[in-house]
CSV table of C-alpha atoms in Angstrom, one decimal:
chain,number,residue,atom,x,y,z
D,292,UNK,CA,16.0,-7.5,-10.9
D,293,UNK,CA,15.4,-5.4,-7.6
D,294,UNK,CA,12.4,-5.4,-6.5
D,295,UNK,CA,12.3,-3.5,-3.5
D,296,UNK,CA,9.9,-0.5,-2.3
D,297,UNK,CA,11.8,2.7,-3.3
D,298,UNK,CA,11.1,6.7,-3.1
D,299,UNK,CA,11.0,8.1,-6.2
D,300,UNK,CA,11.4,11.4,-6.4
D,301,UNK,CA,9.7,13.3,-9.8
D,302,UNK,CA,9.9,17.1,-10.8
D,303,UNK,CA,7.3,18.8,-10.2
D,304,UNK,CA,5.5,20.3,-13.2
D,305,UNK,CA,3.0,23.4,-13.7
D,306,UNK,CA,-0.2,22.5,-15.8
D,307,UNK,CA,0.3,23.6,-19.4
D,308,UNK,CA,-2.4,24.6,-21.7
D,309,UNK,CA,-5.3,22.1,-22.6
D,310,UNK,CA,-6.8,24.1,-25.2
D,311,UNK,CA,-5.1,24.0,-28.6
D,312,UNK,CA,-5.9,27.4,-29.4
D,313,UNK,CA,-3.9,28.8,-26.8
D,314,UNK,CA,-0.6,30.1,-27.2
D,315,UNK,CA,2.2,27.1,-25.2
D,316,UNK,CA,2.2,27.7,-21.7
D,317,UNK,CA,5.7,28.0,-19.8
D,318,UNK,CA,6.6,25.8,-16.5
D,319,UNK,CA,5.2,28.4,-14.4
D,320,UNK,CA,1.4,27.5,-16.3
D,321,UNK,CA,1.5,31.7,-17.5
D,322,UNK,CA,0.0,31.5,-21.1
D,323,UNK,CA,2.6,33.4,-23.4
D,324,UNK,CA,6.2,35.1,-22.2
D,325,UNK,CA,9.7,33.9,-22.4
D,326,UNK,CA,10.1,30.2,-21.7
D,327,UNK,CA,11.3,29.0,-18.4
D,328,UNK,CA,14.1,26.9,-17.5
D,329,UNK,CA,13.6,23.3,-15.9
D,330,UNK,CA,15.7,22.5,-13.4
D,331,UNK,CA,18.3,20.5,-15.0
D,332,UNK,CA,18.5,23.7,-17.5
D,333,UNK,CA,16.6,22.5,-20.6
D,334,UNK,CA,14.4,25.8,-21.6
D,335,UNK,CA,10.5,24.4,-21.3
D,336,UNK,CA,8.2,25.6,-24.7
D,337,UNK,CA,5.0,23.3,-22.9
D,338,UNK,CA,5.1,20.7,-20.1
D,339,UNK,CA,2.4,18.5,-18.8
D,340,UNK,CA,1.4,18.5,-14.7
D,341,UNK,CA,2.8,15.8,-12.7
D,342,UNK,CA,1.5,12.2,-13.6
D,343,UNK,CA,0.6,13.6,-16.7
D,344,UNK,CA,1.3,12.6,-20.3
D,345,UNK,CA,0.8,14.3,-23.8
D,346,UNK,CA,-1.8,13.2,-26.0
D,347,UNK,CA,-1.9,16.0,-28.5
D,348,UNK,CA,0.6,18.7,-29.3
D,349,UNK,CA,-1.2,21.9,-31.5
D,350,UNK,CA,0.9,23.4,-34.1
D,351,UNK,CA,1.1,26.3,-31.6
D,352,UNK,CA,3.1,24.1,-29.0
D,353,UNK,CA,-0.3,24.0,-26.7
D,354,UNK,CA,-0.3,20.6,-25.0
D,355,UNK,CA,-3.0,18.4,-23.8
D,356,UNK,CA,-2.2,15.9,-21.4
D,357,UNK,CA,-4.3,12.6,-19.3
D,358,UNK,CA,-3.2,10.5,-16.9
D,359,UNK,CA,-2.3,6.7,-17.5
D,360,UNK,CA,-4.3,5.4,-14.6
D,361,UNK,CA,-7.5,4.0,-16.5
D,362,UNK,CA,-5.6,2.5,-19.3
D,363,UNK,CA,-3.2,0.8,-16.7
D,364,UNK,CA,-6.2,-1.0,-14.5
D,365,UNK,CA,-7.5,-2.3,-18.4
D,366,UNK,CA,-4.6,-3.7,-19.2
D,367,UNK,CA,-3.6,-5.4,-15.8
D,368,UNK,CA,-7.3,-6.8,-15.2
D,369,UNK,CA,-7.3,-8.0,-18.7
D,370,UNK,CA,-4.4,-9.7,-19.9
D,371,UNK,CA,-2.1,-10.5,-16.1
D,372,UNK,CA,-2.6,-13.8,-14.1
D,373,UNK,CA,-0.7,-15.8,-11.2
D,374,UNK,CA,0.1,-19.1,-11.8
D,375,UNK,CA,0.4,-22.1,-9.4
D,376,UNK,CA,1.3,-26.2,-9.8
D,377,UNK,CA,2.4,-29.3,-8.1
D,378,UNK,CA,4.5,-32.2,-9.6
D,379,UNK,CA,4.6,-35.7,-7.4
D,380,UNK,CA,7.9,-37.6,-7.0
D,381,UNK,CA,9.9,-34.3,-8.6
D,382,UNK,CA,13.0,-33.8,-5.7
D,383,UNK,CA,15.3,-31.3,-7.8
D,384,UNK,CA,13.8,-32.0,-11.1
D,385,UNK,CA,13.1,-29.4,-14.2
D,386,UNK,CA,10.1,-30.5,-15.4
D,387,UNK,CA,7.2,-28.7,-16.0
D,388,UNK,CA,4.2,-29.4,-13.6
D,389,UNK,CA,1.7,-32.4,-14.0
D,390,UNK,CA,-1.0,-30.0,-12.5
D,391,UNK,CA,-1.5,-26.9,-12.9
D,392,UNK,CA,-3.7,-24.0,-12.8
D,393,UNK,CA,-4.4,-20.2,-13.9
D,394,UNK,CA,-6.4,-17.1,-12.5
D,395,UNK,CA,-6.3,-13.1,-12.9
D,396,UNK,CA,-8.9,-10.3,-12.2
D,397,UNK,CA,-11.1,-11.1,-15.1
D,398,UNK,CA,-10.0,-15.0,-16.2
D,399,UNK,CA,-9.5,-18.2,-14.3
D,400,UNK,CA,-8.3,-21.4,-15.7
D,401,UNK,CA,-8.2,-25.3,-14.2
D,402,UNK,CA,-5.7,-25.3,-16.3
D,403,UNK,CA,-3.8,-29.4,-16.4
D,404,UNK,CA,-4.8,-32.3,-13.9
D,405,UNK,CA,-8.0,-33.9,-12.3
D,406,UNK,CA,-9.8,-31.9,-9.6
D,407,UNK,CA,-8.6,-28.6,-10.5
D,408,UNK,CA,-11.7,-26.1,-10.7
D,409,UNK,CA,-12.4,-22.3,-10.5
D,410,UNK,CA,-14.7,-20.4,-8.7
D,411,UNK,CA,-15.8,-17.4,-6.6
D,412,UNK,CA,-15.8,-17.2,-2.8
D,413,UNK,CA,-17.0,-14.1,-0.4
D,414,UNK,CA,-13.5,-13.2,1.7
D,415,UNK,CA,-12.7,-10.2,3.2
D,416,UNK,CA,-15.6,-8.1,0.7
D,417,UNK,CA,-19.2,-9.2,0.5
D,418,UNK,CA,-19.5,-7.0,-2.1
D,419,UNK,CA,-16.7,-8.1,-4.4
D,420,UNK,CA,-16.6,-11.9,-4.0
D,421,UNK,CA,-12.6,-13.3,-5.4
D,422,UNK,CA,-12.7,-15.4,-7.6
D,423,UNK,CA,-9.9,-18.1,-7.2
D,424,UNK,CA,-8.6,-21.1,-9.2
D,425,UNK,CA,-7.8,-24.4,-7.3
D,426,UNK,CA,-4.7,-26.8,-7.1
D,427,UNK,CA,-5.8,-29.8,-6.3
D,428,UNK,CA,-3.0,-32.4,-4.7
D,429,UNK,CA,-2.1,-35.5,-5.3
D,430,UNK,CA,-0.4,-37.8,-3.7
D,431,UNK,CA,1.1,-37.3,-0.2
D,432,UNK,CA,2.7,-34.2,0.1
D,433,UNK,CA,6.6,-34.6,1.5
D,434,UNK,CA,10.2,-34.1,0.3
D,435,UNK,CA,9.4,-35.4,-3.5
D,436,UNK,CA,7.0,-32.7,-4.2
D,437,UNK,CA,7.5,-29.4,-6.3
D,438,UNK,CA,5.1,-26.4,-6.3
D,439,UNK,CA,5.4,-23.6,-9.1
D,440,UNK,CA,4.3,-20.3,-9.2
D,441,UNK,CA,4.2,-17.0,-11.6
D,442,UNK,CA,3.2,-14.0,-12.5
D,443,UNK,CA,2.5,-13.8,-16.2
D,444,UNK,CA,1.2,-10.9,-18.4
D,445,UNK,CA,0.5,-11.3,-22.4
D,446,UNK,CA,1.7,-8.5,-24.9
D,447,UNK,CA,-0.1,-7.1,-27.7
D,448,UNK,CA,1.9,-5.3,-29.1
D,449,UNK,CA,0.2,-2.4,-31.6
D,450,UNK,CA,1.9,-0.2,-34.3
D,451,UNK,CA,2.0,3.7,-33.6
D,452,UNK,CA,-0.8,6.1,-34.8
D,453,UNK,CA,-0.8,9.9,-35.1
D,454,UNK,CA,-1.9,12.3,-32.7
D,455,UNK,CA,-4.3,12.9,-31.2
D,456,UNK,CA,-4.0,10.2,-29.5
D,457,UNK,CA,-7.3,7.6,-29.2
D,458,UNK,CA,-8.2,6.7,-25.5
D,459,UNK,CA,-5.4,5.0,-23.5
D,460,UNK,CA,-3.0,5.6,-25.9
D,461,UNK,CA,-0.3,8.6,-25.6
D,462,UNK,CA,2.5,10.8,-27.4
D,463,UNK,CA,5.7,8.7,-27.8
D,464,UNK,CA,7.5,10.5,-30.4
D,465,UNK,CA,7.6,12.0,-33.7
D,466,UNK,CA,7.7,10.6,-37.2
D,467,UNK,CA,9.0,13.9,-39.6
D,468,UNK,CA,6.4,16.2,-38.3
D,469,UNK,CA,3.8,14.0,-36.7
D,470,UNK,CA,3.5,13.3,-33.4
D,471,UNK,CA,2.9,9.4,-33.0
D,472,UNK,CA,1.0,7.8,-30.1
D,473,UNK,CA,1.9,4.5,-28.5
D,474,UNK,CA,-1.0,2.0,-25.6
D,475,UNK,CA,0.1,3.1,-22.2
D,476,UNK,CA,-1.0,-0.5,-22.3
D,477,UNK,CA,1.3,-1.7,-23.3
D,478,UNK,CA,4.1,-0.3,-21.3
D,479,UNK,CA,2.0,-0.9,-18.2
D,480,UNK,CA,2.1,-4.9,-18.7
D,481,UNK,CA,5.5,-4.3,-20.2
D,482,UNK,CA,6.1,-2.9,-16.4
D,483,UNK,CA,4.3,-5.6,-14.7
D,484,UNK,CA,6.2,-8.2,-16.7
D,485,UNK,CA,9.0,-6.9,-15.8
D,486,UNK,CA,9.3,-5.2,-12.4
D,487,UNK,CA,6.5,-7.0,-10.8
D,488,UNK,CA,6.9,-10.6,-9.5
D,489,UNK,CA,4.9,-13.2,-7.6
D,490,UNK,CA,7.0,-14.5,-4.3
D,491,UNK,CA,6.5,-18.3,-2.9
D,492,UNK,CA,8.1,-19.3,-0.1
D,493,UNK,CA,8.0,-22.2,2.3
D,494,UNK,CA,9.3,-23.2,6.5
D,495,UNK,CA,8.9,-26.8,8.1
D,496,UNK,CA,8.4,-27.0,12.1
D,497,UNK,CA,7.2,-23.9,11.9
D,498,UNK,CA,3.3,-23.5,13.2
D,499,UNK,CA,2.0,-20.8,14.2
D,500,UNK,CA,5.8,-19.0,14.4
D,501,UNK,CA,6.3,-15.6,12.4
D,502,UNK,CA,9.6,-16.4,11.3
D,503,UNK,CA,11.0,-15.4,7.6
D,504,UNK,CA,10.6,-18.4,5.8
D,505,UNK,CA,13.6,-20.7,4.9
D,506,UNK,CA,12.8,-21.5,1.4
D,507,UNK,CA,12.0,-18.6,-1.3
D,508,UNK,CA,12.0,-17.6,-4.7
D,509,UNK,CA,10.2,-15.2,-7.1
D,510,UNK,CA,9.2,-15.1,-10.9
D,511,UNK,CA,7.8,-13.0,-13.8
D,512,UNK,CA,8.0,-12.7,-17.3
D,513,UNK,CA,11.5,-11.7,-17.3
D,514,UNK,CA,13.1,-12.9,-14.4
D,515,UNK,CA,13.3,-16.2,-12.2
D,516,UNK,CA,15.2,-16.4,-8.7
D,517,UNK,CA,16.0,-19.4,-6.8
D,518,UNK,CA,16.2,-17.3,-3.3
D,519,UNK,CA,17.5,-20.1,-1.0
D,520,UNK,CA,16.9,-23.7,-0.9
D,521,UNK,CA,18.0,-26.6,-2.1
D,522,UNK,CA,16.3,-28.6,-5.3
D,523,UNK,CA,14.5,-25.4,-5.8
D,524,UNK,CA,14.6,-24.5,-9.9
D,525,UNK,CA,13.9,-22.1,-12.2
D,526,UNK,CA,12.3,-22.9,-15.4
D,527,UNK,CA,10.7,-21.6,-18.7
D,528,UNK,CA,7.7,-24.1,-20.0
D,529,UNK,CA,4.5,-23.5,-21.9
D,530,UNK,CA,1.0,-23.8,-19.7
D,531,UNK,CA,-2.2,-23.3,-21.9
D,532,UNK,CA,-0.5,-21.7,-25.0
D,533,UNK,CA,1.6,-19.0,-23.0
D,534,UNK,CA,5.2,-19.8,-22.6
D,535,UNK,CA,5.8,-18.8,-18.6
D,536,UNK,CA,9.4,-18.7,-16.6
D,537,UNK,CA,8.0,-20.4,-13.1
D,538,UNK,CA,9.9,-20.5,-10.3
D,539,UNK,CA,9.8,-24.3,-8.5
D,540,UNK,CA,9.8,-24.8,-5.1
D,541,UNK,CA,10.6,-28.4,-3.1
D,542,UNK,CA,9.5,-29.2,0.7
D,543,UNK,CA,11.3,-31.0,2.3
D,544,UNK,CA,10.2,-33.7,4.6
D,545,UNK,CA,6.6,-34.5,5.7
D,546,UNK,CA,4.2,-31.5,4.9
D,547,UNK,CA,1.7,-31.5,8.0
D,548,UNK,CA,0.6,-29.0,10.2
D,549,UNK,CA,3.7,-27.5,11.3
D,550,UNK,CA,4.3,-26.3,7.5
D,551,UNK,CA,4.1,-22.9,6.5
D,552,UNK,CA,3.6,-21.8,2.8
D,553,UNK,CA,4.2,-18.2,2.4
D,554,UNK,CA,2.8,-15.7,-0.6
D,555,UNK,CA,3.9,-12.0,-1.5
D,556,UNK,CA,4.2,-9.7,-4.4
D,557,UNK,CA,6.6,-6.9,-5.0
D,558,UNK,CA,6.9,-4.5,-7.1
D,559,UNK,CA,9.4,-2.2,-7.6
D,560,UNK,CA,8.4,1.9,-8.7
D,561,UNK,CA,12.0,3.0,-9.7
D,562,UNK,CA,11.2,5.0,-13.2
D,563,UNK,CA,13.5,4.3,-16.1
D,564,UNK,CA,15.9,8.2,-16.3
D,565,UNK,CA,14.0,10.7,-18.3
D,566,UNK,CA,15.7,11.8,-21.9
D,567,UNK,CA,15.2,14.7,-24.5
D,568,UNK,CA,14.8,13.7,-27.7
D,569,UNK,CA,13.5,14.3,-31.0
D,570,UNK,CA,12.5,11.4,-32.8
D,571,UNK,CA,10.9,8.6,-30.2
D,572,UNK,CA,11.5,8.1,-26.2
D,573,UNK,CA,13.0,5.2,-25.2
D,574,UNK,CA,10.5,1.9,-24.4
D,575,UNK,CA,7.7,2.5,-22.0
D,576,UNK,CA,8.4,6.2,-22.3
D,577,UNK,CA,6.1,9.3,-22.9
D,578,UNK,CA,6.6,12.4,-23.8
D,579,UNK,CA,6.0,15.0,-21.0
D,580,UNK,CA,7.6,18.6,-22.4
D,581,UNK,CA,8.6,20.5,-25.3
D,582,UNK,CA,12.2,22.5,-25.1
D,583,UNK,CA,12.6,25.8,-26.7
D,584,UNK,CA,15.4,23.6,-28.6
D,585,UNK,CA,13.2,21.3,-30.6
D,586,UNK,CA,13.5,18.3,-28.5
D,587,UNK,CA,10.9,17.0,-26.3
D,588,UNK,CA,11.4,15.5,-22.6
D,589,UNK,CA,10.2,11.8,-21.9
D,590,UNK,CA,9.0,10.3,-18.6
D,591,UNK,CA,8.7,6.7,-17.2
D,592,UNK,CA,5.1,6.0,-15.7
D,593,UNK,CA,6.8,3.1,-13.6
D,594,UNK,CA,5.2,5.6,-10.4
D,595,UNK,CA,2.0,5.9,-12.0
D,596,UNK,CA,2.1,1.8,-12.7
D,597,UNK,CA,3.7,0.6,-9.0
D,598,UNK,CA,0.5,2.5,-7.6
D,599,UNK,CA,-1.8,0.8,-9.3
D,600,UNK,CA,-0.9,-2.4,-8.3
D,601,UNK,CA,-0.3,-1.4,-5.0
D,602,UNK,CA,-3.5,0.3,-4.5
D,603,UNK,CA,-5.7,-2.3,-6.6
D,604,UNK,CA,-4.3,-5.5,-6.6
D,605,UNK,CA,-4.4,-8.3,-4.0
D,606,UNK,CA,-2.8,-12.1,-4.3
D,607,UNK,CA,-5.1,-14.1,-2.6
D,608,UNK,CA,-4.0,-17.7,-0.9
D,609,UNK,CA,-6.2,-20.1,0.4
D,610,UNK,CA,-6.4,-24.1,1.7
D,611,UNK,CA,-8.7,-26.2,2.8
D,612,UNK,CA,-8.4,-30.1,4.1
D,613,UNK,CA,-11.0,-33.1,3.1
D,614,UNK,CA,-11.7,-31.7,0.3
D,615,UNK,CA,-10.5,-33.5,-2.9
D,616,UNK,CA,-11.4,-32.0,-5.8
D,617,UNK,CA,-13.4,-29.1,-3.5
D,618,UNK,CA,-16.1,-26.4,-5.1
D,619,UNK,CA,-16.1,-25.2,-1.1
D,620,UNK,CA,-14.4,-21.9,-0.5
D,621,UNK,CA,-11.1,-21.7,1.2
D,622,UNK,CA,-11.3,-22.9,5.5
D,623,UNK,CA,-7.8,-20.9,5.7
D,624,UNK,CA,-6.8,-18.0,3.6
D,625,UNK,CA,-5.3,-14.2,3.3
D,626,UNK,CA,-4.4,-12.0,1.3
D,627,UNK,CA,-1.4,-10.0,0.4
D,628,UNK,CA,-0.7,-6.7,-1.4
D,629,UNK,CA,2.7,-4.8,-2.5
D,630,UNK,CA,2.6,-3.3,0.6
D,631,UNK,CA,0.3,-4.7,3.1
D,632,UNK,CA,-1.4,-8.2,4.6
D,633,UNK,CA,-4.5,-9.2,5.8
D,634,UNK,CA,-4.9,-12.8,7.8
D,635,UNK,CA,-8.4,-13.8,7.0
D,636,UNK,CA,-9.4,-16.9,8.4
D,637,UNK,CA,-7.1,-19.6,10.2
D,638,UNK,CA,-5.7,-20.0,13.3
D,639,UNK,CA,-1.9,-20.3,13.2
D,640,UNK,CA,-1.7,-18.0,9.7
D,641,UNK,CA,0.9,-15.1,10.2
D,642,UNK,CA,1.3,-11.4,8.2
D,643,UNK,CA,5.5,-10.4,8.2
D,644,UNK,CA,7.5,-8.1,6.2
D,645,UNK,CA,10.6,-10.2,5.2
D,646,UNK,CA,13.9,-9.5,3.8
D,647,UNK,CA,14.2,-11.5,0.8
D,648,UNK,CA,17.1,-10.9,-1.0
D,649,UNK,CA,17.4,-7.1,-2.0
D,650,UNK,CA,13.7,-7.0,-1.3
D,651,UNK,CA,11.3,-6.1,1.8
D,652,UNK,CA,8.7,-8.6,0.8
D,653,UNK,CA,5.1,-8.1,2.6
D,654,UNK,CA,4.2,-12.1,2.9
D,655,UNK,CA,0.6,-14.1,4.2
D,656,UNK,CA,1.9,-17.4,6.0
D,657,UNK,CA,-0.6,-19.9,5.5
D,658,UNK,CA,-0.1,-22.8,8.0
D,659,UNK,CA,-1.4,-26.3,7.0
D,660,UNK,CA,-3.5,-28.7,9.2
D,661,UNK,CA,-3.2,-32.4,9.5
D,662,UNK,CA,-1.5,-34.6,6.9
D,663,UNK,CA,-1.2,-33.0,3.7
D,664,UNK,CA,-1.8,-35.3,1.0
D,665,UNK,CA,-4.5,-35.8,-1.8
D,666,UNK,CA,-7.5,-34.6,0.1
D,667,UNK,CA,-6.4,-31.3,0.2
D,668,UNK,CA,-6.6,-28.4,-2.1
D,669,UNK,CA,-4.8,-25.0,-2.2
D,670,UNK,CA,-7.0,-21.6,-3.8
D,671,UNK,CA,-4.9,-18.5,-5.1
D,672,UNK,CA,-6.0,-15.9,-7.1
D,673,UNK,CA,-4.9,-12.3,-8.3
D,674,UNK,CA,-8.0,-9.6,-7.7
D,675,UNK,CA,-7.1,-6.0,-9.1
D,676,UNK,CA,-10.4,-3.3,-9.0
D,677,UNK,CA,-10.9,-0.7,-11.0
């Protein structure tokens, strides 16, 4: 999977007709006359405007047509989390994590192992406190310990109903005659599954330096990549009922205050290439046009979907020492979106864009104090607003 940051370039469309008793408007929005000619040459009956997607088609060809963006911040606040463990004495192993924990926009789990505890702290908004889930270490933390780390979204997946479609749903195909609706839902966690991914990386000797870091990897629902380092793994195990692919990273030598653990999350826009049809669109597709011919166009949303999460969703990562099993909020923290980074508190944090792989990763550095061992506690959290 690529996950880079990409320009997508999309046709641009003229509204079409919202009102059913209209006769089908052509691509230049004129109600009646000849049909007009997209630019790949397929002749246009009705088309949708830009971001747009059908949710009723009148037996005159008039089309009505929303957006996907409330139906995509539902689905993402409700049903996506980031996940994050620790396993003692684990140098190159595959198992699964002795403790572990869970937390998304509108959930938070301690998940597995003693100390482990969610709760809400006032960062970078007074007004919209984060609420985080803790990792609480064991053990002293040096070159036998293994952190995990996901992004996991659960499906639901519902059957198609005829049009007109129902609130957050939208025109996917036709079955004989009737139009049938699909949940932008689901294809927008089908997207975030699959083209989002939480990054965790990791540099020793490096304090307050702003260096890429020299350990990485990245995981979803779909994917899991071992970046660089050695004993790192990639594995597939089930946490709290949800099987989750969770990417595991090793340190290497003492952790202490010239560590760096580094956070990011990419996502990449590139939209699935439209089709005509005239039964159903492909996957996570929705239909956009009518053609004079009988066949209707399909779009990808993965735009629509990549700007949401860039423009709503933060990871947040946060630490804080002499603090075993801590209800405090985080002493160190930042955040980090698709495209941008905040430091928030800490001396020695860092903000970089990296080059990780065939991705430009925006990453928060979060640089540990003193010995890291059981006393200390690690906060992470995903926030996504409406």
């Amino acid at each position: 999977m690529k996950l880079g940051l990409a320009t997508i370039f999309l046709l641009a469309c003229a509204t079409s007709s919202t009102n059913p008793d209209a006769p089908p408007s052509n691509i230049d929005g004129k109600s009646g006359g000849s049909a007009d000619a997209r630019p790949d040459g397929a002749t246009v009956a009705a088309m949708c405007p830009d971001g747009q997607y059908a949710t009723a088609i009148a037996a005159n060809g008039a089309m009505t047509c929303a957006t996907t963006d409330e139906a995509t911040g539902v689905a993402v606040r409700s049903r996506c989390s980031v996940y994050m463990g620790q396993h003692d004495s684990c140098t190159g192993c595959a198992d699964p994590p002795t403790k572990w924990s869970a937390n998304g926009p509108l959930a938070c789990s301690p998940g597995a192992g003693a100390g482990n505890t969610c709760l809400t702290a006032t960062l970078d908004d007074p007004q919209n406190p984060a609420s985080l889930a803790t990792l609480d270490l064991d053990g002293d933390v040096n070159g036998d310990d293994k952190f995990y780390s996901t992004l996991h979204c659960v499906t639901a997946a519902q059957q198609p109903r005829p049009a007109p479609c129902a609130p957050g749903w939208a025109i996917h195909g036709k079955d004989g005659d009737t139009w049938m609706c699909a949940p932008v839902a689901e294809a927008a966690v089908g997207y975030v599954r699959s083209k989002c991914a939480l990054y965790f990386a990791w540099h020793d000797s490096c304090g307050s330096c702003a260096d890429a870091p020299t350990k990485w990897g990245f995981a979803n629902d779909t994917t899991c990549m071992n970046g660089a380092g050695g004993n790192d793994t990639c594995t597939t195990t089930t946490l709290g009922g949800e099987n989750v692919k969770l990417f595991g990273l090793s340190t290497d030598g003492d952790v202490n205050d010239d560590d760096k653990f580094y956070v990011g999350l990419a996502c990449d826009p590139t939209a699935g290439a439209p089709s005509d049809t005239k039964t159903s669109c492909p996957d996570g597709q929705f239909v956009v046009a009518t053609n004079a011919d009988g066949t209707f166009h399909c779009a990808d949303p993965a735009v629509s979907f990549a700007g949401y999460m860039g423009g709503h969703c933060a990871l947040m990562f946060g630490w804080h020492d002499s603090c075993d099993a801590c209800t405090q909020p985080p002493s160190k923290w930042g955040k980090v979106t698709t495209g941008a980074c905040l430091n928030g508190g800490g001396v020695d944090n860092t903000c970089g864009m990296f080059a990780l792989g065939a991705a430009n990763v925006p990453m928060f550095g979060l640089n540990t104090d003193g010995n890291v061992n059981g006393d200390d506690t690690f906060y992470f959290g995903l926030r996504c607003t409406p």
